[in-house]
Amino acid sequence: MYGLYLIGFVVACAIALLLTPLVKRFAFRVGAVDAPNERKVHSRIMPRLGGLAIFLAFVGAYFVISPVLDSYNPEAGLALLLGGGVVVLTGALDDRFQISPRYKLLGQLIAAIIVVSFGLVIDLSSLPFIGEYIGHSDWISIPVTILWIIGVSNAINLIDGLDGLSAGVSGIATTTILVLAIIIPSSTGVTVALLSVILLGAIVGFLFYNIHPAKIFMGDSGSLFLGFALATLSILGFKQATVVSLIIPILILGVPLSDTAFAILRRIVNKTPISAPDKSHLHHCFLQLGFSHRATVWIIYGISCVFALSAIVCSILLAQSTQWGTAVIIALLLAVIVLGAEAIGLISKSRKPVLNLLQRLFSKQVSKPDQITKSN
């Protein structure tokens, strides 16, 4: 079984390596290029459409490996292929023609509906820490699933601001899903492992051309497809999970989801439209602190790995019904996230309420011994 997974990875990686230069030439020929502007960090015209190479590598490896696997769910693979084809087409049109956001959203909605039509939905079966059964209600599960797929797709799209960043973070998330599919027994384990390993191979093959200094960008065709694929794999991998277990895919995608959440909060605080672009995303903040392009990418890779390890530990704890241990880890992560976000100015460069509160409390604690010493 593991040998087949290795073959799938190698095949996907090889196809991506071979196709990406061809896609690069095709992108220049059709005018799917990204020109520099005041919001972007690159200084020359770059080809986009890299997502086309990732998707074709994924499809090619899938049809090579899936026929020889046992205990495999072909419907899940078909959902990912059909839905992925829709988002790649949508992203490719945007890479070339800069289509309206409403049409991009429509493409993502169609892809999400395709996934749901194959029965892949988030099963909201119980309340965290209580265990009270609330039943499987399609009128709740289906909208939540669609919102999850669209949300993750756009979250991956938002972090696609530096060479190799979105692909690398997606690769770390994919690896985490693969590891969990192998170490945590489930009825969907083989299917999730197969789809994850060939997606990882396609990402790695593309990264050879996308790591700084990049020769091609993945464009919306790539970031939307990777977000869609990760959202779908997380649904498939945790389909029978309880509500509390949904924290695992959230942790796996911690970097793009938290960056998106802080972007929304930042625009609310600054009273700007939520859809308005800015230069205050996670990677922008590190660049503004003086880190180089390459260093910023590796720092965010490191943060992604912390989220990934947390997800694995929490999965093991949940498998042992140790929900309170999971709660402690999540609480610590939330505290670090909030403090880190304020420290680098992810929400606001001037408003830092939590850090200011801690500073005042610390100052009071320091001043008390001084007062006692003076009184003596």
Coordinates of C-alpha atoms in Angstrom, one line a residue:
M1 CA 0.0 0.0 0.0
Y2 CA 2.7 2.5 1.0
G3 CA 4.6 1.6 -2.2
L4 CA 1.6 2.7 -4.2
Y5 CA 1.4 5.9 -2.3
L6 CA 5.0 6.5 -3.1
I7 CA 4.4 5.8 -6.8
G8 CA 1.5 8.2 -6.8
F9 CA 3.6 11.0 -5.2
V10 CA 6.4 10.5 -7.7
V11 CA 4.1 10.4 -10.7
A12 CA 2.3 13.6 -9.6
C13 CA 5.6 15.3 -8.9
A14 CA 7.1 14.3 -12.3
I15 CA 4.0 15.4 -14.2
A16 CA 4.1 18.8 -12.5
L17 CA 7.8 19.2 -13.2
L18 CA 7.2 18.4 -16.9
L19 CA 4.1 20.5 -17.4
T20 CA 4.9 23.7 -15.5
P21 CA 7.4 25.0 -18.1
L22 CA 4.8 24.3 -20.8
V23 CA 2.1 26.1 -18.8
K24 CA 4.5 29.0 -18.3
R25 CA 4.9 29.5 -22.0
F26 CA 1.2 29.1 -22.5
A27 CA 0.5 31.8 -19.9
F28 CA 2.7 34.3 -21.8
R29 CA 1.1 33.3 -25.1
V30 CA -2.5 33.9 -23.9
G31 CA -1.6 37.0 -21.8
A32 CA -2.3 35.4 -18.4
V33 CA 0.4 37.5 -16.6
D34 CA 0.7 39.4 -13.3
A35 CA 2.0 42.9 -13.7
P36 CA 3.6 44.6 -10.6
N37 CA 1.8 47.3 -8.7
E38 CA 2.0 49.1 -5.3
R39 CA 0.4 46.1 -3.4
K40 CA 2.7 43.4 -4.9
V41 CA 6.2 42.5 -4.1
H42 CA 7.4 41.4 -7.5
S43 CA 9.0 43.9 -9.8
R44 CA 8.6 42.3 -13.2
I45 CA 5.8 40.8 -15.3
M46 CA 5.2 37.2 -14.2
P47 CA 3.2 34.3 -15.8
R48 CA 0.3 32.9 -13.9
L49 CA -1.9 29.8 -14.5
G50 CA 0.5 27.6 -12.5
G51 CA -2.6 26.0 -11.0
L52 CA -3.3 24.4 -14.3
A53 CA 0.0 22.4 -14.0
I54 CA -0.9 21.4 -10.4
F55 CA -4.4 20.3 -11.4
L56 CA -3.3 18.3 -14.4
A57 CA -0.5 16.6 -12.4
F58 CA -3.1 15.7 -9.8
V59 CA -5.5 14.3 -12.4
G60 CA -2.8 12.4 -14.2
A61 CA -1.5 10.7 -11.1
Y62 CA -5.0 9.9 -9.9
F63 CA -5.9 7.9 -13.0
V64 CA -2.5 6.1 -12.8
I65 CA -2.9 5.0 -9.1
S66 CA -6.6 4.8 -8.3
P67 CA -7.4 1.7 -10.5
V68 CA -5.0 -0.5 -8.5
L69 CA -6.2 0.5 -5.0
D70 CA -8.5 -1.6 -2.8
S71 CA -11.0 -0.1 -0.3
Y72 CA -11.1 3.1 -2.2
N73 CA -14.1 5.4 -2.6
P74 CA -14.2 6.5 -6.3
E75 CA -17.1 8.9 -5.7
A76 CA -14.9 11.1 -3.4
G77 CA -12.2 11.2 -6.1
L78 CA -14.8 12.1 -8.7
A79 CA -16.2 14.9 -6.5
L80 CA -12.7 16.3 -6.1
L81 CA -11.9 16.0 -9.8
L82 CA -15.2 17.6 -11.1
G83 CA -15.3 20.3 -8.4
G84 CA -11.6 21.0 -8.9
G85 CA -12.1 21.3 -12.6
V86 CA -14.8 24.0 -12.0
V87 CA -12.6 26.1 -9.6
V88 CA -9.5 25.7 -11.9
L89 CA -11.5 26.9 -14.8
T90 CA -12.9 29.8 -12.8
G91 CA -9.4 30.7 -11.5
A92 CA -7.9 30.4 -15.0
L93 CA -10.5 32.8 -16.4
D94 CA -9.6 35.3 -13.6
D95 CA -5.9 34.8 -14.3
R96 CA -6.4 35.9 -17.9
F97 CA -9.4 38.2 -17.8
Q98 CA -9.7 39.4 -14.2
I99 CA -13.4 38.4 -13.9
S100 CA -15.8 39.9 -11.5
P101 CA -15.7 38.6 -7.8
R102 CA -19.3 37.6 -8.2
Y103 CA -18.4 35.2 -11.0
K104 CA -15.5 33.8 -9.0
L105 CA -17.8 33.2 -6.1
L106 CA -20.3 31.5 -8.5
G107 CA -17.6 29.1 -9.7
Q108 CA -16.7 28.3 -6.1
L109 CA -20.3 27.8 -5.2
I110 CA -20.9 25.4 -8.1
A111 CA -17.8 23.4 -7.1
A112 CA -19.0 23.2 -3.4
I113 CA -22.4 22.0 -4.6
I114 CA -20.8 19.3 -6.6
V115 CA -19.0 18.1 -3.5
V116 CA -22.2 18.1 -1.5
S117 CA -24.1 16.3 -4.2
F118 CA -21.7 13.3 -3.7
G119 CA -22.6 13.2 -0.1
L120 CA -19.5 14.8 1.3
V121 CA -20.9 17.1 4.1
I122 CA -19.7 18.1 7.6
D123 CA -21.6 15.9 10.0
L124 CA -22.7 18.1 13.0
S125 CA -23.5 15.2 15.3
S126 CA -22.8 16.3 18.9
L127 CA -21.9 19.2 21.1
P128 CA -18.4 19.6 22.4
F129 CA -17.7 18.3 25.9
I130 CA -21.4 17.5 26.5
G131 CA -21.9 14.7 24.0
E132 CA -25.6 15.6 23.5
Y133 CA -26.9 14.2 20.2
I134 CA -28.3 16.9 17.9
G135 CA -28.9 14.8 14.9
H136 CA -27.8 15.0 11.3
S137 CA -29.7 18.0 9.8
D138 CA -29.0 18.6 6.2
W139 CA -30.4 22.1 6.4
I140 CA -27.5 22.9 8.8
S141 CA -24.8 20.6 7.5
I142 CA -25.0 21.5 3.8
P143 CA -24.8 25.3 4.2
V144 CA -21.9 24.9 6.7
T145 CA -20.1 22.6 4.2
I146 CA -20.5 25.0 1.4
L147 CA -19.3 28.0 3.5
W148 CA -16.3 25.9 4.7
I149 CA -15.3 25.1 1.1
I150 CA -15.7 28.6 -0.1
G151 CA -14.0 30.0 3.0
V152 CA -10.9 27.8 2.8
S153 CA -10.6 28.4 -0.9
N154 CA -10.5 32.1 -0.4
A155 CA -8.2 31.8 2.6
I156 CA -5.6 30.1 0.6
N157 CA -6.1 32.7 -2.1
L158 CA -5.4 35.5 0.3
I159 CA -2.1 34.2 1.5
D160 CA -0.8 33.8 -2.1
G161 CA 1.4 36.9 -1.8
L162 CA 5.0 35.7 -1.8
D163 CA 6.9 33.2 -3.9
G164 CA 6.2 29.7 -2.7
L165 CA 4.1 30.8 0.3
S166 CA 0.6 29.5 -0.7
A167 CA 2.0 26.3 -2.2
G168 CA 4.3 25.6 0.8
V169 CA 1.6 26.2 3.4
S170 CA -0.8 24.0 1.4
G171 CA 1.9 21.3 1.2
I172 CA 2.3 21.3 4.9
A173 CA -1.5 21.1 5.4
T174 CA -1.7 18.3 2.9
T175 CA 1.1 16.4 4.6
T176 CA -0.7 16.8 8.0
I177 CA -4.0 15.4 6.5
L178 CA -1.9 12.5 5.0
V179 CA -0.3 11.7 8.3
L180 CA -3.6 11.7 10.2
A181 CA -5.2 9.4 7.5
I182 CA -2.4 6.9 8.2
I183 CA -2.1 7.0 12.0
I184 CA -5.8 7.5 12.8
P185 CA -7.9 4.5 11.6
S186 CA -11.0 5.4 9.7
S187 CA -13.3 4.1 6.9
T188 CA -12.0 6.8 4.6
G189 CA -8.3 6.5 5.4
V190 CA -7.2 4.9 2.1
T191 CA -9.1 7.4 0.0
V192 CA -7.8 10.4 2.0
A193 CA -4.3 9.1 1.9
L194 CA -4.4 8.5 -1.9
L195 CA -5.8 12.0 -2.7
S196 CA -3.5 13.7 -0.2
V197 CA -0.3 12.0 -1.5
I198 CA -0.9 12.8 -5.2
L199 CA -1.9 16.4 -4.3
L200 CA 1.3 16.7 -2.3
G201 CA 3.3 15.4 -5.2
A202 CA 1.8 18.0 -7.6
I203 CA 2.5 20.8 -5.1
V204 CA 6.2 19.7 -4.6
G205 CA 6.7 19.5 -8.4
F206 CA 5.3 22.9 -8.9
L207 CA 7.3 24.4 -6.0
F208 CA 10.5 23.8 -7.9
Y209 CA 9.4 26.7 -10.2
N210 CA 7.5 28.7 -7.6
I211 CA 10.0 29.0 -4.7
H212 CA 11.8 32.3 -4.4
P213 CA 12.8 33.6 -6.9
A214 CA 9.7 32.3 -8.7
K215 CA 9.6 31.5 -12.4
I216 CA 5.8 31.3 -12.4
F217 CA 2.9 32.1 -10.1
M218 CA 0.1 29.6 -9.4
G219 CA -2.5 32.4 -9.9
D220 CA -6.1 32.0 -8.7
S221 CA -6.3 28.8 -10.7
G222 CA -3.9 27.3 -8.3
S223 CA -4.8 29.0 -5.0
L224 CA -8.5 28.3 -5.4
F225 CA -7.9 24.7 -6.4
L226 CA -5.6 24.1 -3.5
G227 CA -8.0 25.7 -1.1
F228 CA -10.9 23.7 -2.6
A229 CA -8.9 20.4 -2.4
L230 CA -7.8 20.9 1.2
A231 CA -11.4 21.8 2.3
T232 CA -12.7 18.7 0.5
L233 CA -10.1 16.4 2.0
S234 CA -10.7 17.8 5.5
I235 CA -14.4 17.1 5.1
L236 CA -13.7 13.5 3.8
G237 CA -11.1 12.9 6.5
F238 CA -13.3 14.0 9.4
K239 CA -16.7 13.2 8.0
Q240 CA -17.7 11.2 11.0
A241 CA -16.2 13.6 13.5
T242 CA -18.1 15.3 16.3
V243 CA -18.4 19.1 16.5
V244 CA -15.3 19.4 18.8
S245 CA -13.3 17.3 16.3
L246 CA -13.9 20.0 13.6
I247 CA -11.1 21.9 15.4
I248 CA -8.6 19.5 13.7
P249 CA -9.1 20.8 10.1
I250 CA -9.2 24.3 11.5
L251 CA -5.8 23.8 13.1
I252 CA -4.4 22.2 10.0
L253 CA -5.4 25.3 8.0
G254 CA -4.5 27.6 10.9
V255 CA -2.3 30.1 9.0
P256 CA -4.6 30.9 6.1
L257 CA -7.8 30.9 8.3
S258 CA -6.3 33.1 11.0
D259 CA -4.9 35.5 8.5
T260 CA -8.3 35.7 6.9
A261 CA -10.0 36.2 10.2
F262 CA -7.6 39.0 11.2
A263 CA -8.0 40.6 7.8
I264 CA -11.8 40.8 8.4
L265 CA -11.3 42.1 12.0
R266 CA -8.7 44.6 10.8
R267 CA -11.1 46.1 8.2
I268 CA -13.8 46.3 10.8
V269 CA -11.5 48.1 13.2
N270 CA -10.3 50.5 10.5
K271 CA -13.8 50.9 9.2
T272 CA -12.9 49.9 5.6
P273 CA -14.9 47.5 3.3
I274 CA -14.2 43.9 4.1
S275 CA -13.5 43.2 0.4
A276 CA -11.0 46.1 0.2
P277 CA -7.4 44.9 -0.4
D278 CA -4.5 46.1 1.8
K279 CA -0.9 45.4 2.6
S280 CA -1.3 44.2 6.2
H281 CA -1.6 40.5 5.7
L282 CA 0.7 38.2 7.7
H283 CA 3.5 38.1 5.0
H284 CA 3.3 41.9 4.6
C285 CA 3.8 42.4 8.4
F286 CA 6.9 40.3 8.5
L287 CA 8.3 42.1 5.4
Q288 CA 7.6 45.5 7.1
L289 CA 9.5 44.3 10.2
G290 CA 12.6 43.9 8.0
F291 CA 12.6 40.2 7.2
S292 CA 13.7 39.2 3.7
H293 CA 11.3 37.6 1.2
R294 CA 12.8 34.2 1.7
A295 CA 13.0 34.5 5.5
T296 CA 9.3 35.6 5.7
V297 CA 8.2 32.5 3.8
W298 CA 10.2 30.2 6.0
I299 CA 8.9 31.9 9.2
I300 CA 5.3 31.3 8.0
Y301 CA 6.2 27.7 7.1
G302 CA 7.4 27.3 10.7
I303 CA 4.1 28.7 12.0
S304 CA 2.2 26.3 9.7
C305 CA 4.3 23.4 11.2
V306 CA 3.3 24.4 14.7
F307 CA -0.4 24.3 13.7
A308 CA 0.2 21.0 12.0
L309 CA 1.8 19.4 15.0
S310 CA -0.9 20.8 17.3
A311 CA -3.5 19.2 15.0
I312 CA -1.8 15.8 15.2
V313 CA -1.5 15.9 19.0
C314 CA -5.1 17.0 19.3
S315 CA -6.2 14.2 17.0
I316 CA -4.4 11.6 19.2
L317 CA -5.9 13.1 22.3
L318 CA -9.4 13.1 20.8
A319 CA -9.0 9.5 19.7
Q320 CA -8.3 8.7 23.4
S321 CA -11.4 10.8 24.4
T322 CA -9.1 13.4 26.1
Q323 CA -11.1 16.5 25.2
W324 CA -9.8 18.7 28.0
G325 CA -6.2 18.2 26.9
T326 CA -7.3 19.4 23.5
A327 CA -9.0 22.4 25.1
V328 CA -5.8 23.4 26.9
I329 CA -3.7 23.2 23.7
I330 CA -6.3 25.3 21.8
A331 CA -6.4 27.9 24.6
L332 CA -2.6 28.2 24.5
L333 CA -2.6 28.5 20.7
L334 CA -5.3 31.2 20.8
A335 CA -3.3 33.2 23.4
V336 CA -0.2 33.0 21.3
I337 CA -2.1 33.9 18.1
V338 CA -3.7 37.0 19.7
L339 CA -0.4 38.2 21.3
G340 CA 1.6 37.5 18.1
A341 CA -1.0 39.3 15.9
E342 CA -0.8 42.4 18.1
A343 CA 3.0 42.3 18.3
I344 CA 3.5 42.4 14.5
G345 CA 0.5 44.7 13.8
L346 CA -1.7 42.2 12.1
I347 CA -4.9 43.9 13.3
S348 CA -3.7 47.5 13.9
K349 CA -0.3 49.2 14.0
S350 CA -1.4 51.4 16.9
R351 CA -4.2 49.6 18.7
K352 CA -2.8 46.8 20.9
P353 CA -5.3 46.3 23.8
V354 CA -4.2 42.9 25.0
L355 CA -0.4 43.8 25.0
N356 CA -1.2 47.1 26.6
L357 CA -3.2 45.4 29.4
L358 CA -0.5 42.9 30.0
Q359 CA 2.1 45.7 30.1
R360 CA 0.1 47.6 32.7
L361 CA -0.4 44.5 34.8
F362 CA 3.3 43.8 34.6
S363 CA 4.2 47.3 35.6
K364 CA 2.0 47.1 38.6
Q365 CA 3.5 43.9 39.7
V366 CA 7.0 45.4 39.3
S367 CA 6.1 48.6 41.2
K368 CA 4.7 46.7 44.2
P369 CA 8.1 45.3 45.4
D370 CA 9.7 48.7 44.9
Q371 CA 7.0 50.3 47.1
I372 CA 7.5 47.7 49.8
T373 CA 11.3 48.2 49.7
K374 CA 10.9 52.0 50.0
S375 CA 8.4 51.7 52.9
N376 CA 10.9 49.5 54.8

